[in-house]
Each structure stands twice: as structure tokens, then as C-alpha cells.
Amino acid sequence: ADGVTVPFRSQSQTPKGKIVWREVKIALVARLGKYKKQSGEMVTRLHQRRLVAVLGDIDDLQPRLRLEAFKQGMTTAETVVWISDGARGFWRLFEQSFARCAIGILDFYHAAQHLWKAASAYSDGNPARTPQMWFKRMCHQLRHGRGKNIIQELNWLSKSQNTSKATQTILRQVRDYLNTHFKHIQYRTFKKLGLPIGSGMVESACKWLIQQRFKGVGMRWSEDGFNHLLHLRLAWVNQRFDTLFSDEPLTLTLYSPND
């Protein structure tokens, strides 16, 4: 899951006025299949991809995503995985709706971004400390499942008398972030299981589903206009376009939060 902003009109019925940026929440539900390359190497690829998107907040996305996940067979899948960045809203959604059946994975590149934040502060004006080398070492440890070592080193640095107060604050923030997601940064284990560790699939969907169509030069959307076109695009990419205009009655099965 991820989010992307879209420009909207500040006044109805007219494009005049300042742009109002509103966020669209997007989630991608897909199956992972294993394929053998000509070299004999086994790789994983997405198939049966379905997209969920809504103009609104996490609470607006949650019921739509739950419904799509159930329709795609989440309850009978051998393994279920949730991948997103560290946004609290997405992880609250995970805990409420998917934690009982899914493995949570923090996007590796977002975790690395936080490490770079710590690395930039780590030099602390000391030329003997090279942030690039420290960052490279920390990323290597992160990739190979040594998150505990990283947290311990950040904790030690944050308490060192040689570290300034401002840098201590940043190091503690990164330490607490990784500690909160400790179960979600076991990348060595995830790779052994053949699971993806990056959320690039949904970030790509944000670009071609939303940005390429709704963020062109000079575009400002009304809420109705945006929602009408968004649902048409979702129906097209989810291979439900013909069903959307079918004369057959549409039946929806709703699931309560306790299902």
C-alpha cells in the first residue's frame, strides 16, 4: 500500500483559486508465481494483479482492501505478505485487518532511507567519521538480518558523550523506528522464503494509475470528476470494465472487521 497526492480545485464549478492537494490511498493485491529462467534460475513474478484506490484516508481504504483481499483468496492462500513503507496509518491497517494471517514486511528501501538519515547525522562534524562507509556497513547488516546489531549500535552512539544532543535525538528516532518494526525487517529470512522486500510494485502503480493521468500540466480536479474517472480506470486495469456496464445485477459480499 502507498499514497500519492493529486491537485484539486479549491472552488466547485470553477478552476480558479489555489490548488488543493489531496491524497489518494492505493493498494495492490497480487499473487506471486515462481518461474524458471532459461539459465535455470527460479524467479518470482506478479500475476493476477488487482488494484484498490480511494480518494480519502486509511479508514476509507480499509474496507475496500479487505473486500478485494478476500475476493482474491487471502483466506486460502498458503502464505500472505503485507509490504508498505513505515507510515503509521498503513501499519495500523495491517494490525487491524491482516496481522493474524499475514507476514508484515517493511519496505527495505524506506528502512535504508532512515539509516541514511542516521548516517548523515553520524558524522557530527567529525572528519574521522565517514557517513557513506557507515551507511554501507549498516545496510549490509540490515540486508543480512542483523537488525539487532544496528539497533544496539544506534543506542550506543545516541548515549555517547562524543555525540551532540541534536545528533543523539536523530539517532534515537532511527533506533526507535527500527525497533518498532523489528519483526518487519528480517530481510534475510524473507529472502530465504522467496518473499519480496520492496514495495516498488505499488509505487509503480501510483505513477501509471494516478500520476500519469491525474497530474498533467494545468490539471485541477473536482471531486466528482476525479472519482468518476478513477473508478473507470480501476475497472479497466482490474479487468472488470465490461462487468461495470453489464445489465446483470451486481452482488457484493461484505465482511465485518471480525471475519
XYZ file of C-alpha atoms in Angstrom:
259
model
C 0.000 0.000 0.000
C 1.085 3.582 -0.610
C -0.283 7.093 -1.132
C 0.016 9.848 -3.741
C -1.285 13.429 -3.863
C -3.494 14.871 -6.630
C -4.302 18.542 -7.408
C -7.934 19.567 -6.791
C -9.928 22.727 -7.298
C -10.415 24.888 -4.248
C -13.820 26.055 -5.563
C -16.546 23.967 -7.131
C -17.601 24.635 -10.732
C -14.506 26.736 -11.482
C -10.779 26.070 -11.915
C -9.964 29.432 -10.335
C -8.315 29.653 -6.974
C -5.360 27.925 -5.359
C -4.637 24.243 -5.861
C -5.711 21.967 -3.010
C -3.601 18.816 -2.765
C -5.442 15.722 -1.580
C -4.106 12.237 -1.048
C -5.217 9.095 -2.822
C -4.560 5.837 -0.998
C -3.595 2.903 -3.231
C -3.152 -0.786 -2.520
C -2.111 -3.588 -4.814
C -3.232 -7.174 -4.269
C -1.326 -9.743 -6.290
C -0.182 -13.329 -6.330
C 3.463 -14.274 -6.588
C 4.310 -17.007 -9.030
C 7.641 -18.782 -9.468
C 9.134 -19.053 -12.941
C 12.285 -20.701 -14.248
C 14.540 -18.571 -16.445
C 16.491 -20.040 -19.370
C 19.526 -20.132 -17.101
C 17.607 -22.388 -14.734
C 17.332 -19.704 -12.047
C 13.964 -19.523 -10.262
C 12.474 -16.044 -10.002
C 9.209 -14.666 -8.625
C 6.806 -12.561 -10.672
C 3.489 -10.868 -10.018
C 0.335 -12.185 -11.598
C -3.403 -11.794 -11.013
C -2.800 -8.171 -10.042
C -5.713 -6.159 -8.654
C -5.670 -2.517 -7.592
C -7.677 -0.703 -4.936
C -7.645 3.103 -4.740
C -9.690 5.712 -2.927
C -9.709 9.466 -2.506
C -9.615 9.631 1.264
C -7.797 8.308 4.293
C -6.810 4.896 5.613
C -10.281 4.279 7.039
C -11.761 4.759 3.563
C -9.238 2.346 2.041
C -9.595 -0.370 4.668
C -12.992 -1.922 3.771
C -12.228 -1.845 0.037
C -8.863 -3.502 0.518
C -10.284 -6.158 2.848
C -13.003 -6.988 0.340
C -10.526 -7.279 -2.550
C -8.151 -9.394 -0.463
C -10.954 -11.827 0.384
C -12.082 -11.951 -3.255
C -8.534 -12.815 -4.309
C -8.406 -15.762 -1.913
C -6.472 -14.417 1.044
C -8.100 -16.843 3.467
C -6.978 -19.898 1.484
C -3.508 -18.721 0.402
C -0.552 -20.694 1.718
C 1.364 -17.502 2.589
C 0.132 -13.909 2.817
C 2.513 -10.943 2.876
C 1.933 -7.266 3.608
C 4.517 -4.760 2.319
C 4.481 -0.993 2.815
C 6.625 1.891 3.977
C 6.668 2.948 7.612
C 3.589 5.191 7.562
C 1.724 4.592 10.822
C -1.690 4.545 9.167
C -0.766 1.662 6.889
C 0.650 -0.379 9.769
C -2.452 0.323 11.844
C -4.477 -1.064 8.932
C -2.170 -4.098 8.845
C -2.595 -4.749 12.571
C -6.367 -4.381 12.425
C -7.084 -6.398 9.291
C -4.182 -8.611 8.241
C -1.735 -9.279 11.092
C -3.467 -12.511 12.080
C -2.776 -14.142 8.730
C -0.028 -12.126 7.035
C 3.722 -11.584 7.360
C 4.470 -7.868 7.660
C 7.479 -6.561 5.717
C 8.805 -3.009 5.935
C 9.947 -1.825 2.533
C 13.738 -2.271 2.570
C 14.460 0.992 0.769
C 12.424 3.037 3.228
C 14.298 1.389 6.094
C 17.565 2.250 4.303
C 16.422 5.880 3.980
C 16.137 6.072 7.743
C 19.620 4.606 8.076
C 20.927 7.312 5.746
C 19.275 9.907 7.966
C 21.247 8.451 10.882
C 24.427 8.243 8.786
C 24.178 11.910 7.800
C 23.907 12.861 11.461
C 26.558 10.328 12.491
C 29.493 12.361 11.117
C 28.520 15.100 13.604
C 31.225 17.418 12.271
C 33.910 14.799 12.909
C 36.036 14.265 9.737
C 37.120 10.870 11.075
C 33.548 9.624 10.686
C 32.607 8.851 7.087
C 28.813 8.661 6.705
C 28.978 6.765 3.390
C 31.091 3.942 4.824
C 28.963 3.709 7.972
C 25.767 3.673 5.906
C 27.124 0.940 3.605
C 28.036 -1.208 6.609
C 24.648 -0.700 8.239
C 22.770 -1.533 5.003
C 24.801 -4.731 4.649
C 23.826 -5.725 8.177
C 20.207 -4.790 7.557
C 20.049 -6.862 4.367
C 21.526 -9.886 6.150
C 19.179 -9.896 9.131
C 21.363 -8.174 11.704
C 18.839 -5.571 12.729
C 19.555 -6.174 16.406
C 23.208 -5.190 15.904
C 22.148 -1.963 14.158
C 19.750 -1.042 16.959
C 22.440 -1.723 19.574
C 24.984 0.453 17.747
C 22.481 3.285 17.326
C 21.668 3.019 21.014
C 25.361 3.179 21.949
C 26.037 6.155 19.682
C 22.990 8.008 20.998
C 24.376 7.742 24.543
C 27.985 8.591 23.728
C 29.378 11.754 25.273
C 31.104 12.438 21.950
C 27.739 12.771 20.203
C 25.969 16.129 20.200
C 22.465 16.484 21.625
C 20.930 17.160 18.209
C 22.569 14.054 16.716
C 21.546 11.956 19.719
C 17.924 12.868 19.046
C 18.131 11.768 15.399
C 19.911 8.511 16.279
C 17.274 7.701 18.902
C 14.497 8.369 16.392
C 16.013 5.943 13.874
C 16.690 3.404 16.639
C 13.068 3.547 17.814
C 11.793 3.307 14.225
C 13.775 0.108 13.571
C 12.868 -1.264 16.985
C 9.159 -0.715 16.296
C 9.484 -2.604 13.004
C 11.937 -5.219 14.257
C 9.702 -8.128 13.181
C 9.260 -6.471 9.793
C 12.983 -6.050 8.939
C 14.054 -9.702 8.991
C 15.141 -9.442 5.362
C 17.461 -12.432 5.367
C 14.581 -14.669 6.445
C 12.208 -13.083 3.962
C 14.588 -13.643 1.045
C 15.112 -17.262 2.058
C 11.343 -17.690 1.890
C 11.343 -16.172 -1.610
C 9.389 -13.110 -0.499
C 9.817 -9.598 -1.965
C 11.278 -6.977 0.357
C 10.437 -3.864 -1.661
C 7.166 -2.036 -2.330
C 8.215 -0.888 -5.793
C 5.226 -2.702 -7.322
C 2.715 -0.352 -5.691
C 4.943 2.718 -6.125
C 4.951 1.942 -9.843
C 1.148 1.644 -9.746
C 0.956 5.104 -8.149
C 2.804 6.501 -11.163
C 0.906 4.886 -14.043
C -2.541 4.716 -12.405
C -2.599 8.175 -10.832
C 0.283 10.475 -11.698
C 0.355 9.920 -15.464
C -3.392 10.552 -15.777
C -4.309 12.943 -12.987
C -1.209 15.105 -12.545
C -0.710 16.541 -16.010
C 0.288 20.157 -16.559
C -2.527 22.530 -15.536
C -4.833 19.784 -14.255
C -7.113 20.552 -11.310
C -9.860 18.103 -10.475
C -13.303 18.301 -8.973
C -14.076 15.517 -6.533
C -16.845 14.060 -8.701
C -14.780 14.252 -11.882
C -11.816 12.563 -10.239
C -13.860 9.775 -8.657
C -15.734 9.007 -11.898
C -12.533 8.603 -13.886
C -10.701 6.777 -11.087
C -13.374 4.069 -10.933
C -13.291 3.669 -14.703
C -9.510 3.243 -14.642
C -9.729 0.748 -11.776
C -12.369 -1.265 -13.643
C -10.139 -1.321 -16.736
C -6.905 -2.393 -15.029
C -8.750 -4.944 -12.874
C -10.350 -6.488 -15.988
C -13.876 -5.601 -14.834
C -14.693 -2.928 -17.385
C -17.384 -4.950 -19.177
C -18.921 -6.024 -15.876
C -19.176 -2.379 -14.839
C -21.608 -1.753 -17.726
C -23.369 -5.096 -17.586
C -27.155 -5.292 -17.241
C -26.710 -8.182 -14.827
C -27.320 -7.284 -11.160
C -24.117 -6.837 -9.168
C -23.855 -8.781 -5.920
C -21.366 -7.764 -3.240
C -20.484 -9.832 -0.222
C -19.416 -7.638 2.674
C -17.178 -8.737 5.515
C -17.275 -7.409 9.038
C -13.992 -6.400 10.789
C -14.230 -9.580 12.896
C -14.430 -12.016 9.947
